[in-house]
Coordinates of C-alpha atoms in Angstrom, one line a residue:
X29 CA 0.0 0.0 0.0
X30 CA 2.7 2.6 1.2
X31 CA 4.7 1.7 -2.3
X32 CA 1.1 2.4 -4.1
X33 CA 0.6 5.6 -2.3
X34 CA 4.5 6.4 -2.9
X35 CA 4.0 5.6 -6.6
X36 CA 0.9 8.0 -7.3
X37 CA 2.3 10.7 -5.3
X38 CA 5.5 10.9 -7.5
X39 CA 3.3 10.8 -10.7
X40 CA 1.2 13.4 -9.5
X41 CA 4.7 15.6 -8.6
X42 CA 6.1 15.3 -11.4
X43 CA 3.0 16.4 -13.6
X44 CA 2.4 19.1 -11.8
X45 CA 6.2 20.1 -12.4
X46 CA 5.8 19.7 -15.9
X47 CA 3.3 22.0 -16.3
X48 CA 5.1 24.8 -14.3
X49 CA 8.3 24.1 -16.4
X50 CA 5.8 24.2 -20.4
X51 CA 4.5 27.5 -18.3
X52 CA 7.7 29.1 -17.6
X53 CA 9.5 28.0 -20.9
X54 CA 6.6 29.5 -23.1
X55 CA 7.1 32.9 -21.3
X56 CA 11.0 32.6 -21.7
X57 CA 10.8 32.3 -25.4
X58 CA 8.4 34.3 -26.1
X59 CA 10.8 36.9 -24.0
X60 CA 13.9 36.0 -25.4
X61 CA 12.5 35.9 -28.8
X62 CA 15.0 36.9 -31.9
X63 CA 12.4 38.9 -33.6
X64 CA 10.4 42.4 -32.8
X65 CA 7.9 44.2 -34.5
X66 CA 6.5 47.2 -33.5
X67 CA 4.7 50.6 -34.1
X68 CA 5.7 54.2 -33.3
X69 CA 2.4 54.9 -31.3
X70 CA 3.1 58.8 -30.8
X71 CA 3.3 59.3 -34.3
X72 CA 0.3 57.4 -35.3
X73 CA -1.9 58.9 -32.3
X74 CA -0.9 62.8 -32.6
X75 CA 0.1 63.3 -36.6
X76 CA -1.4 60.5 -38.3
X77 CA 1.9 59.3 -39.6
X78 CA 2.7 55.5 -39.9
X79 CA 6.1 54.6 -38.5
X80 CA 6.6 50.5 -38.3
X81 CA 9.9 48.6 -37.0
X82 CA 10.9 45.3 -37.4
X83 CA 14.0 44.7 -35.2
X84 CA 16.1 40.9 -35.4
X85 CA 17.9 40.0 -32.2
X86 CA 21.9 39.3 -33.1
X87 CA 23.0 38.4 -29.6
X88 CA 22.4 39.3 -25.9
X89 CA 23.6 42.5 -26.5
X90 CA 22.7 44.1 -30.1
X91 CA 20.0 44.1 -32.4
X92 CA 19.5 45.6 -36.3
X93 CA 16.5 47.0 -37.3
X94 CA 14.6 48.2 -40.5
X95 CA 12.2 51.3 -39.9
X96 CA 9.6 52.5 -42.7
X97 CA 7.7 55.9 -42.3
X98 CA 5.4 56.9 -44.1
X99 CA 3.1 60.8 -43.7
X100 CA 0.4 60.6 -45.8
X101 CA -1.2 64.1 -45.0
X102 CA 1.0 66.7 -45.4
X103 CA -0.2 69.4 -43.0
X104 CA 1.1 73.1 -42.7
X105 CA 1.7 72.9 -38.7
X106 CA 3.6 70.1 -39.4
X107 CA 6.1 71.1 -41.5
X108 CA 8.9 72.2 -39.5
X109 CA 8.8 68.9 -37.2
X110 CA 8.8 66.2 -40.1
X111 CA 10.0 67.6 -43.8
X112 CA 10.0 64.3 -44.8
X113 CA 7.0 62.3 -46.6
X114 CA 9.2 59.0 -46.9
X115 CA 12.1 57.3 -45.2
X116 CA 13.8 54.1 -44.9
X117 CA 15.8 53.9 -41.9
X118 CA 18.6 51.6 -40.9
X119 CA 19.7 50.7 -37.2
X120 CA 22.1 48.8 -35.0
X121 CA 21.4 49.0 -31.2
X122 CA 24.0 48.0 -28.4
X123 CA 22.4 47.7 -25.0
X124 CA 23.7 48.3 -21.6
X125 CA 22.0 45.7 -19.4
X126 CA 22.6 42.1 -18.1
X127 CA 19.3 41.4 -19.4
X128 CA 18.1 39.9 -23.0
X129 CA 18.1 42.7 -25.4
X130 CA 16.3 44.7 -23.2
X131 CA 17.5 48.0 -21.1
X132 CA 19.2 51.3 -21.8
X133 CA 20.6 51.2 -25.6
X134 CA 22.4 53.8 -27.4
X135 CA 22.1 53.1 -31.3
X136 CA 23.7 54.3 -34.5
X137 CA 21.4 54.8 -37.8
X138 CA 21.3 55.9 -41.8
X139 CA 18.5 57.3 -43.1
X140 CA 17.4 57.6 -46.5
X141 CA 14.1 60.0 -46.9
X142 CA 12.7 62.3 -49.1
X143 CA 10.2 65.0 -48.6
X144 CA 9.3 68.9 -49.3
X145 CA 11.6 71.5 -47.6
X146 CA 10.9 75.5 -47.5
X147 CA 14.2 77.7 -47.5
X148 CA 12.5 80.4 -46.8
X149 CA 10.4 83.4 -47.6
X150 CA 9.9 86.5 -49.8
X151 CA 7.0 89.0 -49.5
X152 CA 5.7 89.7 -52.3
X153 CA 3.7 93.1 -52.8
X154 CA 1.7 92.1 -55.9
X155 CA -0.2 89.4 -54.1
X156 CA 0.2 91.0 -50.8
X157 CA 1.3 87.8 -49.3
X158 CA 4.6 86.2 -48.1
X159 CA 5.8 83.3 -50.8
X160 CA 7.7 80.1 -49.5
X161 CA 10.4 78.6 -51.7
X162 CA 10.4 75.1 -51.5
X163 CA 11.8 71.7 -52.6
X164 CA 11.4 68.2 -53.4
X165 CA 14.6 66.7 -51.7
X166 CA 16.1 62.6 -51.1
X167 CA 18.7 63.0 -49.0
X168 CA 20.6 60.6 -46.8
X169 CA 21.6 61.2 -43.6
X170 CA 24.1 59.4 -40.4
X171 CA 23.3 59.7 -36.8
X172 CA 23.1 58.1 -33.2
X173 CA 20.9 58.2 -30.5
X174 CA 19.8 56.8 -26.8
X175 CA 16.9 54.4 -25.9
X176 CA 15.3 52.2 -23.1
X177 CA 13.3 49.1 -24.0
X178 CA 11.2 46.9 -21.6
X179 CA 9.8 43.4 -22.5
X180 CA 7.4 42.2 -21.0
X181 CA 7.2 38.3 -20.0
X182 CA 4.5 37.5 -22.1
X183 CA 6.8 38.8 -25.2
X184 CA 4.5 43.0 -25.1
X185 CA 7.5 45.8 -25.5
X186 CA 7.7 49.5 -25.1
X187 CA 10.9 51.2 -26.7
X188 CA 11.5 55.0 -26.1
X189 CA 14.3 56.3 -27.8
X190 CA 15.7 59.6 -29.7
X191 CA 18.2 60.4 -32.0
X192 CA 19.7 62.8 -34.4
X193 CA 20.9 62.6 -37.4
X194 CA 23.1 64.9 -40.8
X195 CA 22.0 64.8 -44.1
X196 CA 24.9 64.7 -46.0
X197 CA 24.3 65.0 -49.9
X198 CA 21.8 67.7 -50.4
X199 CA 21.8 71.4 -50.1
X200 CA 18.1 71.9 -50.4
X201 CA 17.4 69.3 -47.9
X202 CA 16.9 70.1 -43.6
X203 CA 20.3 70.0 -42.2
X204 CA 19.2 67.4 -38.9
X205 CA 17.4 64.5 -39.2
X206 CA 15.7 64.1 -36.1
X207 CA 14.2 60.7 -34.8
X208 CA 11.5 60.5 -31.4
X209 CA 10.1 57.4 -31.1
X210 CA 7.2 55.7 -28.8
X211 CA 7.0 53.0 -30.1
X212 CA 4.5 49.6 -28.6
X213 CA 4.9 46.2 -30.1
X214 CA 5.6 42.3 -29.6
X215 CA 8.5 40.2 -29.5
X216 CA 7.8 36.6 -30.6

């Protein structure tokens, strides 16, 4: 009877351990996943500009990731924050933490966009009315910046970052690139 008793009790352990361990290693990988994509949620929420990111996991330490935005509306009050309509972006993260890919990061990036730019004004006293001189531009630009990502167990991310960049080829193209991301996806 006792080796009966002895018997179920060690099936009935080890079940129950199993299921904690299938628990537990679901919410590692889905945590230590090598692939991210995610959405710049600031953008999409306050200007109506799509901004996705896929990022792949190289090691503990560093990722690469391939950012598209897109700003369908061109508005006036805009302007001056985002010149460009288009950009592909390019980036390599290194991150500071004893943690999977996850932490404080500073990154390095290359931009190529394209967009409208105004180089300023003229009045003009037959129309009584300023005139803005503007131009189509594709420029390319280099440029690093700082970040903080947090994963959550069940794979959920927020990554803040900013950075700043130089447009390099182009004289009728914005001098800065500038980059300020919120952005909310899942790592799987």
């Amino acid at each position: 009877m006792k080796f009966l008793l002895t018997c179920l009790l060690l099936a009935a352990t080890s079940l129950g351990f199993s299921q904690t361990n299938d628990s537990i290693s679901n919410a590692i990988s889905r945590e230590s996943g090598k692939q991210e994509l995610s959405l710049n949620a600031f953008n999409l929420v306050d200007f109506g500009i799509v901004d996705i990111t896929y990022e792949r996991i190289i090691s503990e330490n560093s990722t690469w990731a391939i950012e598209a935005f897109y700003h369908p509306t061109k508005d006036d009050y805009l302007n001056d924050a985002y010149y460009k309509e288009l950009s592909l972006t390019g980036k390599y993260k290194h991150f500071f933490s004893s943690k999977y890919a996850r932490g404080f990061y500073v990154h390095g990036f290359g931009m190529l966009s394209n967009g409208e730019y105004e180089d300023g004004y003229y009045y003009d006293a037959g129309v009584d009315d300023y005139i803005y001189d503007t131009y189509d531009y594709t420029d390319f630009a280099i440029g690093f910046g700082l970040g903080g990502k947090f994963v959550s167990k069940g794979g959920f991310l927020l990554d803040l970052s900013g950075g700043i960049g130089r447009n390099l080829f182009s004289e009728r193209s914005p001098t800065i690139a500038g980059q300020f991301m919120v952005n909310l996806g899942y790592r799987f």
